[in-house]
mmCIF file of C-alpha atoms in Angstrom:
data_model
loop_
_atom_site.group_PDB
_atom_site.id
_atom_site.type_symbol
_atom_site.label_atom_id
_atom_site.label_comp_id
_atom_site.label_asym_id
_atom_site.label_seq_id
_atom_site.Cartn_x
_atom_site.Cartn_y
_atom_site.Cartn_z
ATOM 1 C CA MET A 1 62.861 99.962 34.534
ATOM 2 C CA THR A 2 59.931 102.095 35.666
ATOM 3 C CA GLY A 3 59.847 105.852 35.983
ATOM 4 C CA THR A 4 60.537 107.818 39.078
ATOM 5 C CA GLN A 5 58.578 106.498 42.030
ATOM 6 C CA GLU A 6 56.242 108.785 43.902
ATOM 7 C CA PHE A 7 58.322 108.715 47.109
ATOM 8 C CA GLU A 8 61.449 109.576 45.096
ATOM 9 C CA ARG A 9 59.779 112.692 43.681
ATOM 10 C CA VAL A 10 58.872 113.721 47.204
ATOM 11 C CA LEU A 11 62.459 113.224 48.340
ATOM 12 C CA ASP A 12 63.768 115.288 45.446
ATOM 13 C CA GLY A 13 61.765 118.259 46.630
ATOM 14 C CA SER A 14 62.623 117.865 50.270
ATOM 15 C CA ASP A 15 65.082 119.933 52.253
ATOM 16 C CA LYS A 16 68.560 118.390 51.998
ATOM 17 C CA SER A 17 70.288 120.596 54.556
ATOM 18 C CA VAL A 18 72.171 118.779 57.347
ATOM 19 C CA ALA A 19 71.349 119.500 60.960
ATOM 20 C CA SER A 20 74.019 121.521 62.742
ATOM 21 C CA PHE A 21 74.506 122.782 66.253
ATOM 22 C CA GLU A 22 75.569 126.317 66.890
ATOM 23 C CA HIS A 23 78.658 126.634 69.026
ATOM 24 C CA GLN A 24 77.842 128.122 72.373
ATOM 25 C CA ASP A 25 80.472 129.652 74.576
ATOM 26 C CA VAL A 26 81.034 127.576 77.698
ATOM 27 C CA SER A 27 80.925 129.610 80.892
ATOM 28 C CA LEU A 28 84.000 129.967 83.085
ATOM 29 C CA ILE A 29 82.290 127.987 85.854
ATOM 30 C CA LYS A 30 81.553 125.120 83.463
ATOM 31 C CA ARG A 31 85.145 125.117 82.266
ATOM 32 C CA ALA A 32 86.347 125.002 85.851
ATOM 33 C CA GLN A 33 83.933 122.150 86.548
ATOM 34 C CA HIS A 34 85.249 120.183 83.570
ATOM 35 C CA PHE A 35 88.863 120.846 84.590
ATOM 36 C CA LEU A 36 88.290 119.704 88.172
ATOM 37 C CA HIS A 37 86.400 116.644 86.911
ATOM 38 C CA SER A 38 89.356 115.601 84.757
ATOM 39 C CA THR A 39 91.988 116.567 87.369
ATOM 40 C CA PRO A 40 90.795 115.286 90.784
ATOM 41 C CA ALA A 41 93.974 116.329 92.631
ATOM 42 C CA ALA A 42 93.581 119.978 91.565
ATOM 43 C CA VAL A 43 91.148 120.984 94.329
ATOM 44 C CA PRO A 44 93.274 119.817 97.290
ATOM 45 C CA LEU A 45 96.393 121.261 95.634
ATOM 46 C CA ILE A 46 94.697 124.658 95.274
ATOM 47 C CA VAL A 47 93.508 124.533 98.890
ATOM 48 C CA LEU A 48 97.007 123.559 100.047
ATOM 49 C CA VAL A 49 98.621 126.466 98.199
ATOM 50 C CA LEU A 50 96.030 128.913 99.564
ATOM 51 C CA ALA A 51 96.543 127.608 103.113
ATOM 52 C CA ILE A 52 100.312 128.064 102.817
ATOM 53 C CA ILE A 53 99.880 131.592 101.432
ATOM 54 C CA ILE A 54 97.380 132.607 104.133
ATOM 55 C CA PHE A 55 99.431 131.279 107.053
ATOM 56 C CA GLY A 56 102.639 132.566 105.490
ATOM 57 C CA ALA A 57 101.181 136.068 105.172
ATOM 58 C CA THR A 58 99.814 135.911 108.735
ATOM 59 C CA ILE A 59 102.829 134.406 110.492
ATOM 60 C CA GLY A 60 105.614 135.712 108.314
ATOM 61 C CA GLY A 61 108.981 134.243 107.392
ATOM 62 C CA ARG A 62 108.992 131.763 110.268
ATOM 63 C CA PHE A 63 106.298 129.730 108.550
ATOM 64 C CA PHE A 64 108.290 129.447 105.319
ATOM 65 C CA SER A 65 111.438 128.240 107.071
ATOM 66 C CA SER A 66 112.759 124.854 105.972
ATOM 67 C CA TYR A 67 112.472 123.664 109.580
ATOM 68 C CA THR A 68 108.728 124.363 109.724
ATOM 69 C CA LEU A 69 107.903 122.879 106.339
ATOM 70 C CA THR A 70 109.920 119.698 106.896
ATOM 71 C CA LEU A 71 108.452 119.339 110.381
ATOM 72 C CA ILE A 72 104.991 119.355 108.803
ATOM 73 C CA LEU A 73 106.055 116.527 106.492
ATOM 74 C CA GLN A 74 107.456 114.524 109.402
ATOM 75 C CA GLN A 75 104.218 114.939 111.350
ATOM 76 C CA ILE A 76 102.004 113.718 108.503
ATOM 77 C CA ALA A 77 104.160 110.749 107.426
ATOM 78 C CA ILE A 78 102.132 108.138 109.329
ATOM 79 C CA VAL A 79 98.752 109.635 108.410
ATOM 80 C CA GLY A 80 99.872 109.983 104.783
ATOM 81 C CA ILE A 81 100.745 106.283 104.556
ATOM 82 C CA LEU A 82 97.501 105.226 106.254
ATOM 83 C CA GLY A 83 95.634 107.617 103.961
ATOM 84 C CA ALA A 84 97.159 105.875 100.948
ATOM 85 C CA ALA A 85 95.860 102.538 102.249
ATOM 86 C CA GLN A 86 92.443 104.048 102.944
ATOM 87 C CA THR A 87 92.365 105.538 99.439
ATOM 88 C CA LEU A 88 92.543 102.088 97.820
ATOM 89 C CA VAL A 89 89.530 100.939 99.837
ATOM 90 C CA ILE A 90 87.446 104.089 99.309
ATOM 91 C CA LEU A 91 88.083 103.964 95.548
ATOM 92 C CA THR A 92 86.117 100.677 95.582
ATOM 93 C CA ALA A 93 83.253 102.491 97.379
ATOM 94 C CA GLY A 94 84.217 100.851 100.682
ATOM 95 C CA ILE A 95 85.775 102.042 103.922
ATOM 96 C CA ASP A 96 88.212 100.534 106.421
ATOM 97 C CA LEU A 97 87.632 101.548 110.035
ATOM 98 C CA SER A 98 90.177 99.011 111.298
ATOM 99 C CA ILE A 99 93.208 100.420 109.536
ATOM 100 C CA GLY A 100 94.527 102.277 112.601
ATOM 101 C CA VAL A 101 94.418 99.300 114.945
ATOM 102 C CA ILE A 102 95.931 97.055 112.265
ATOM 103 C CA MET A 103 98.882 99.432 112.288
ATOM 104 C CA VAL A 104 99.168 99.282 116.095
ATOM 105 C CA ILE A 105 98.973 95.483 116.405
ATOM 106 C CA SER A 106 101.527 95.129 113.590
ATOM 107 C CA ALA A 107 103.901 97.401 115.521
ATOM 108 C CA VAL A 108 103.309 95.374 118.700
ATOM 109 C CA ILE A 109 104.043 92.131 116.820
ATOM 110 C CA MET A 110 107.253 93.563 115.363
ATOM 111 C CA GLY A 111 108.427 94.769 118.771
ATOM 112 C CA ASN A 112 107.628 91.616 120.705
ATOM 113 C CA VAL A 113 109.031 89.228 118.116
ATOM 114 C CA ALA A 114 112.295 91.177 117.893
ATOM 115 C CA ILE A 115 112.773 92.186 121.544
ATOM 116 C CA THR A 116 110.754 89.839 123.766
ATOM 117 C CA TYR A 117 111.422 86.667 121.739
ATOM 118 C CA GLY A 118 114.892 87.675 120.475
ATOM 119 C CA ILE A 119 114.145 86.726 116.869
ATOM 120 C CA PRO A 120 116.147 88.593 114.164
ATOM 121 C CA THR A 121 114.572 91.970 113.373
ATOM 122 C CA PRO A 122 114.064 91.369 109.613
ATOM 123 C CA ILE A 123 111.920 88.325 110.483
ATOM 124 C CA ALA A 124 110.012 90.439 113.030
ATOM 125 C CA VAL A 125 109.285 93.052 110.359
ATOM 126 C CA VAL A 126 108.076 90.387 107.933
ATOM 127 C CA GLY A 127 105.895 88.959 110.723
ATOM 128 C CA GLY A 128 104.306 92.364 111.309
ATOM 129 C CA LEU A 129 103.656 92.851 107.597
ATOM 130 C CA LEU A 130 102.146 89.353 107.448
ATOM 131 C CA VAL A 131 99.790 90.122 110.357
ATOM 132 C CA GLY A 132 98.663 93.322 108.652
ATOM 133 C CA GLY A 133 98.066 91.476 105.406
ATOM 134 C CA LEU A 134 96.047 88.740 107.152
ATOM 135 C CA CYS A 135 93.847 91.333 108.865
ATOM 136 C CA GLY A 136 93.226 92.981 105.497
ATOM 137 C CA LEU A 137 92.577 89.582 103.914
ATOM 138 C CA LEU A 138 89.905 88.872 106.529
ATOM 139 C CA ASN A 139 88.214 92.197 105.789
ATOM 140 C CA GLY A 140 88.373 91.552 102.054
ATOM 141 C CA PHE A 141 86.963 88.030 102.372
ATOM 142 C CA LEU A 142 83.990 89.211 104.450
ATOM 143 C CA VAL A 143 83.267 92.094 102.054
ATOM 144 C CA ALA A 144 83.858 90.324 98.733
ATOM 145 C CA PHE A 145 82.644 86.791 99.372
ATOM 146 C CA MET A 146 80.252 87.115 102.335
ATOM 147 C CA LYS A 147 78.721 90.284 100.813
ATOM 148 C CA LEU A 148 78.784 92.119 104.146
ATOM 149 C CA PRO A 149 78.839 95.952 104.211
ATOM 150 C CA PRO A 150 82.413 97.302 104.538
ATOM 151 C CA PHE A 151 81.412 99.681 107.335
ATOM 152 C CA ILE A 152 80.015 96.868 109.493
ATOM 153 C CA VAL A 153 82.838 94.443 108.674
ATOM 154 C CA THR A 154 85.644 96.839 109.532
ATOM 155 C CA LEU A 155 83.810 98.156 112.589
ATOM 156 C CA GLY A 156 83.686 94.570 113.834
ATOM 157 C CA THR A 157 87.303 93.795 113.020
ATOM 158 C CA TRP A 158 88.322 97.108 114.620
ATOM 159 C CA ASN A 159 86.963 95.829 117.929
ATOM 160 C CA ILE A 160 88.428 92.342 117.444
ATOM 161 C CA VAL A 161 91.910 93.575 116.519
ATOM 162 C CA MET A 162 91.951 96.172 119.294
ATOM 163 C CA ALA A 163 90.996 93.592 121.929
ATOM 164 C CA THR A 164 93.545 91.129 120.556
ATOM 165 C CA ASN A 165 96.183 93.851 120.699
ATOM 166 C CA PHE A 166 95.592 94.500 124.410
ATOM 167 C CA ILE A 167 95.259 90.806 125.325
ATOM 168 C CA TYR A 168 98.432 89.788 123.481
ATOM 169 C CA SER A 169 100.582 92.668 124.718
ATOM 170 C CA ALA A 170 99.117 92.863 128.251
ATOM 171 C CA ASN A 171 99.191 96.603 127.485
ATOM 172 C CA GLU A 172 102.938 96.693 128.137
ATOM 173 C CA THR A 173 104.957 99.354 126.357
ATOM 174 C CA ILE A 174 108.308 98.486 124.777
ATOM 175 C CA ARG A 175 110.714 101.265 125.646
ATOM 176 C CA ASP A 176 112.645 103.364 123.166
ATOM 177 C CA THR A 177 115.997 102.348 124.694
ATOM 178 C CA ASP A 178 115.163 98.635 124.363
ATOM 179 C CA VAL A 179 114.363 99.078 120.699
ATOM 180 C CA ASP A 180 117.630 100.955 120.140
ATOM 181 C CA GLU A 181 119.703 98.308 121.902
ATOM 182 C CA GLN A 182 118.100 95.108 120.612
ATOM 183 C CA ALA A 183 116.346 95.979 117.346
ATOM 184 C CA PRO A 184 117.723 99.227 115.873
ATOM 185 C CA LEU A 185 116.330 98.261 112.456
ATOM 186 C CA LEU A 186 112.857 99.088 113.797
ATOM 187 C CA HIS A 187 114.034 102.706 114.075
ATOM 188 C CA LEU A 188 115.175 102.752 110.442
ATOM 189 C CA PHE A 189 112.639 105.363 109.327
ATOM 190 C CA ALA A 190 113.714 107.774 112.055
ATOM 191 C CA ALA A 191 117.035 108.261 110.252
ATOM 192 C CA SER A 192 117.358 111.759 108.829
ATOM 193 C CA PHE A 193 119.490 113.504 106.242
ATOM 194 C CA ARG A 194 119.967 117.049 105.004
ATOM 195 C CA LEU A 195 118.718 118.317 101.671
ATOM 196 C CA GLY A 196 120.084 121.821 101.578
ATOM 197 C CA SER A 197 118.792 123.498 104.718
ATOM 198 C CA ALA A 198 115.918 121.020 105.055
ATOM 199 C CA VAL A 199 116.088 117.936 107.256
ATOM 200 C CA LEU A 200 114.083 114.970 105.979
ATOM 201 C CA THR A 201 113.528 111.580 107.574
ATOM 202 C CA LEU A 202 113.353 108.268 105.756
ATOM 203 C CA GLY A 203 109.739 108.060 106.928
ATOM 204 C CA VAL A 204 108.851 111.111 104.810
ATOM 205 C CA ILE A 205 110.693 109.667 101.809
ATOM 206 C CA ALA A 206 108.855 106.355 102.292
ATOM 207 C CA MET A 207 105.493 108.138 102.321
ATOM 208 C CA VAL A 208 106.220 110.058 99.116
ATOM 209 C CA LEU A 209 107.617 107.006 97.304
ATOM 210 C CA LEU A 210 104.634 104.872 98.355
ATOM 211 C CA VAL A 211 102.174 107.448 97.028
ATOM 212 C CA LEU A 212 104.072 107.742 93.726
ATOM 213 C CA VAL A 213 104.186 103.953 93.279
ATOM 214 C CA LEU A 214 100.467 103.626 94.000
ATOM 215 C CA TRP A 215 99.717 106.535 91.662
ATOM 216 C CA TYR A 216 101.526 104.709 88.858
ATOM 217 C CA VAL A 217 99.805 101.414 89.636
ATOM 218 C CA LEU A 218 96.342 102.970 89.764
ATOM 219 C CA ASN A 219 96.790 104.937 86.547
ATOM 220 C CA HIS A 220 98.966 102.729 84.380
ATOM 221 C CA THR A 221 98.092 99.109 85.161
ATOM 222 C CA ALA A 222 95.068 96.931 84.457
ATOM 223 C CA TRP A 223 94.604 96.272 88.182
ATOM 224 C CA GLY A 224 94.424 99.997 88.872
ATOM 225 C CA ARG A 225 91.772 100.498 86.198
ATOM 226 C CA HIS A 226 89.837 97.591 87.649
ATOM 227 C CA VAL A 227 89.881 99.230 91.101
ATOM 228 C CA TYR A 228 88.290 102.381 89.664
ATOM 229 C CA ALA A 229 85.796 100.336 87.634
ATOM 230 C CA VAL A 230 84.657 98.319 90.668
ATOM 231 C CA GLY A 231 84.155 101.497 92.671
ATOM 232 C CA ASP A 232 82.296 103.277 89.883
ATOM 233 C CA ASP A 233 79.851 100.468 89.021
ATOM 234 C CA PRO A 234 80.530 96.926 90.311
ATOM 235 C CA GLU A 235 77.794 95.330 88.205
ATOM 236 C CA ALA A 236 79.055 96.905 84.983
ATOM 237 C CA ALA A 237 82.600 95.905 85.952
ATOM 238 C CA LYS A 238 81.486 92.310 86.453
ATOM 239 C CA LEU A 239 79.686 92.260 83.092
ATOM 240 C CA SER A 240 82.833 93.557 81.370
ATOM 241 C CA GLY A 241 84.800 90.565 82.662
ATOM 242 C CA ILE A 242 86.470 92.058 85.737
ATOM 243 C CA GLN A 243 86.757 89.653 88.674
ATOM 244 C CA THR A 244 85.278 92.049 91.215
ATOM 245 C CA LYS A 245 85.677 89.695 94.178
ATOM 246 C CA LYS A 246 89.371 89.216 93.454
ATOM 247 C CA VAL A 247 89.870 92.967 93.107
ATOM 248 C CA LEU A 248 88.187 93.653 96.454
ATOM 249 C CA LEU A 249 90.168 90.904 98.161
ATOM 250 C CA THR A 250 93.492 92.253 96.882
ATOM 251 C CA VAL A 251 92.574 95.865 97.724
ATOM 252 C CA TYR A 252 91.803 95.089 101.370
ATOM 253 C CA THR A 253 94.853 92.827 101.681
ATOM 254 C CA ILE A 254 97.218 95.437 100.245
ATOM 255 C CA SER A 255 95.594 98.027 102.501
ATOM 256 C CA GLY A 256 96.438 95.854 105.505
ATOM 257 C CA VAL A 257 100.047 95.424 104.380
ATOM 258 C CA ILE A 258 100.400 99.193 103.926
ATOM 259 C CA ALA A 259 98.969 99.715 107.429
ATOM 260 C CA ALA A 260 101.642 97.321 108.753
ATOM 261 C CA PHE A 261 104.265 99.285 106.847
ATOM 262 C CA ALA A 262 102.945 102.421 108.558
ATOM 263 C CA ALA A 263 103.551 100.563 111.840
ATOM 264 C CA TRP A 264 107.253 100.252 111.002
ATOM 265 C CA VAL A 265 107.401 103.958 110.160
ATOM 266 C CA SER A 266 105.520 104.833 113.365
ATOM 267 C CA ILE A 267 108.090 102.988 115.505
ATOM 268 C CA GLY A 268 110.769 105.203 114.039
ATOM 269 C CA ARG A 269 108.620 108.292 114.554
ATOM 270 C CA ASN A 270 107.486 107.537 118.121
ATOM 271 C CA GLY A 271 110.514 105.617 119.391
ATOM 272 C CA SER A 272 108.638 103.338 121.788
ATOM 273 C CA ILE A 273 105.940 100.777 120.954
ATOM 274 C CA SER A 274 102.758 101.339 122.934
ATOM 275 C CA PRO A 275 99.661 99.126 122.551
ATOM 276 C CA SER A 276 97.562 101.928 124.064
ATOM 277 C CA SER A 277 98.129 104.038 120.950
ATOM 278 C CA ALA A 278 95.315 101.950 119.452
ATOM 279 C CA VAL A 279 92.884 104.409 121.017
ATOM 280 C CA THR A 280 94.382 107.251 118.937
ATOM 281 C CA ASP A 281 92.046 108.329 116.148
ATOM 282 C CA TYR A 282 94.324 107.187 113.311
ATOM 283 C CA ASN A 283 91.275 105.919 111.415
ATOM 284 C CA LEU A 284 89.609 109.337 111.403
ATOM 285 C CA GLN A 285 92.858 111.084 110.503
ATOM 286 C CA ALA A 286 93.373 108.789 107.513
ATOM 287 C CA ILE A 287 89.771 109.191 106.343
ATOM 288 C CA THR A 288 90.028 112.956 106.813
ATOM 289 C CA ALA A 289 93.166 113.164 104.648
ATOM 290 C CA THR A 290 91.504 110.994 102.004
ATOM 291 C CA VAL A 291 88.243 112.943 101.840
ATOM 292 C CA ILE A 292 89.901 116.370 101.909
ATOM 293 C CA GLY A 293 92.194 115.012 99.190
ATOM 294 C CA GLY A 294 89.241 114.679 96.836
ATOM 295 C CA ILE A 295 88.710 110.904 96.943
ATOM 296 C CA SER A 296 84.981 110.372 96.449
ATOM 297 C CA LEU A 297 83.281 108.393 99.218
ATOM 298 C CA PHE A 298 80.991 107.009 96.517
ATOM 299 C CA GLY A 299 83.947 105.289 94.858
ATOM 300 C CA GLY A 300 85.495 105.296 91.423
ATOM 301 C CA ARG A 301 86.871 108.850 91.424
ATOM 302 C CA GLY A 302 89.905 110.640 92.804
ATOM 303 C CA SER A 303 93.691 110.669 92.697
ATOM 304 C CA ILE A 304 95.957 109.279 95.384
ATOM 305 C CA LEU A 305 98.104 112.384 94.931
ATOM 306 C CA GLY A 306 95.125 114.267 96.346
ATOM 307 C CA THR A 307 95.362 112.163 99.511
ATOM 308 C CA LEU A 308 98.944 113.340 100.001
ATOM 309 C CA PHE A 309 97.821 116.927 99.484
ATOM 310 C CA GLY A 310 94.931 116.342 101.907
ATOM 311 C CA ALA A 311 97.310 115.132 104.618
ATOM 312 C CA MET A 312 99.522 118.151 103.979
ATOM 313 C CA ILE A 313 96.516 120.498 104.270
ATOM 314 C CA VAL A 314 95.723 119.117 107.723
ATOM 315 C CA GLY A 315 99.399 119.416 108.672
ATOM 316 C CA VAL A 316 99.664 123.002 107.435
ATOM 317 C CA VAL A 317 96.461 124.066 109.216
ATOM 318 C CA SER A 318 97.571 122.390 112.441
ATOM 319 C CA MET A 319 101.064 123.902 112.355
ATOM 320 C CA GLY A 320 99.787 127.329 111.350
ATOM 321 C CA LEU A 321 97.266 127.490 114.179
ATOM 322 C CA ASN A 322 99.857 126.263 116.680
ATOM 323 C CA MET A 323 102.265 128.984 115.601
ATOM 324 C CA LEU A 324 99.494 131.568 115.949
ATOM 325 C CA GLY A 325 98.792 130.314 119.479
ATOM 326 C CA ALA A 326 95.155 129.583 118.603
ATOM 327 C CA ASP A 327 92.869 127.341 120.630
ATOM 328 C CA PRO A 328 93.357 123.691 119.463
ATOM 329 C CA GLN A 329 89.609 123.426 118.900
ATOM 330 C CA TRP A 330 89.944 125.747 115.913
ATOM 331 C CA LYS A 331 91.871 122.957 114.194
ATOM 332 C CA VAL A 332 88.979 120.565 114.830
ATOM 333 C CA LEU A 333 86.481 123.154 113.577
ATOM 334 C CA LEU A 334 88.405 123.922 110.383
ATOM 335 C CA THR A 335 88.949 120.222 109.709
ATOM 336 C CA GLY A 336 85.193 119.653 109.917
ATOM 337 C CA VAL A 337 84.559 122.559 107.541
ATOM 338 C CA LEU A 338 87.129 121.180 105.077
ATOM 339 C CA ILE A 339 85.545 117.711 105.148
ATOM 340 C CA ILE A 340 82.054 119.058 104.414
ATOM 341 C CA ALA A 341 83.394 121.396 101.729
ATOM 342 C CA ALA A 342 85.317 118.533 100.082
ATOM 343 C CA VAL A 343 82.220 116.327 99.876
ATOM 344 C CA ALA A 344 80.123 119.249 98.560
ATOM 345 C CA ILE A 345 82.712 120.019 95.857
ATOM 346 C CA ASP A 346 82.853 116.325 94.913
ATOM 347 C CA GLN A 347 79.080 116.279 94.438
ATOM 348 C CA TRP A 348 79.248 119.428 92.312
ATOM 349 C CA ILE A 349 82.057 118.026 90.157
ATOM 350 C CA ARG A 350 80.149 114.763 89.641
ATOM 351 C CA LYS A 351 77.297 116.731 88.025
ATOM 352 C CA VAL A 352 79.517 117.864 85.167
ATOM 353 C CA SER A 353 77.862 117.428 81.782
ATOM 354 C CA VAL A 354 79.976 115.594 79.270
#
């Protein structure tokens, strides 16, 4: 055994203190940034509360009446359901421009099968849901397996489905009275009930339940985590063993089925079934609710609860301006401001240092 080596003597005389980092107080802005990063639905919820307070203070007690607040919910039921479908797609860093016309053609299928062909209404509803699912499946196949950009795919299918809708229906509207007489089940979601002084429709309940179910699925199942992973980084998701193509295919298919479900709700809301409603900007309304709700257009971030809050923000702003007698264009202007602000806030939140 030899004596102490030269390098050991050097080590003995060296500084043995351990590196440490001084604690620095985190600024209030940084704390807010971290909070919003970990709670995506917080921003739209804050905006919603502020909008209610501002319009309530401006308009007065009329705005806080149960009639007004439940009317807002009834008006956003269809957009809220379509927004939920759009949320699934945007979480994968995609977009579905065809979701509105999928809803319309599904409603037309349900109406014609039940009323024109005299087939039992439950079968007609299943047929409409099947058509919606097939449209979504086509979108998913083209995006996942053909590697085509979602924007181009759904822009193409938007035109195809819209044209098919008009050709099949000959642009003939099915009247409200015909639906009531021959297929009252199609008006199921128009049924209302009292909750205290508030009057709620089954369509509103369906919207809320759908959002809650999807929230649970996205946050507490493997499939939900895979959806976020694919949207955040598809290559990393693939390397970790996630079947990205299968996830995309199921997302677009489920989105189509939800759009068809929105068709059933819309029949109850509108009464009649009109193929010409395909020209209504349901796509933009759904995307607007999703973006204002804090769902990142870059994928992988956001809460579906935020989409519900986003739809409610648009509803509150619209109702508030109507009650104030403002020019309808102010609604369009404020909606545009909210969209830009939502994207800007999303970019700021994404820069959080962890």
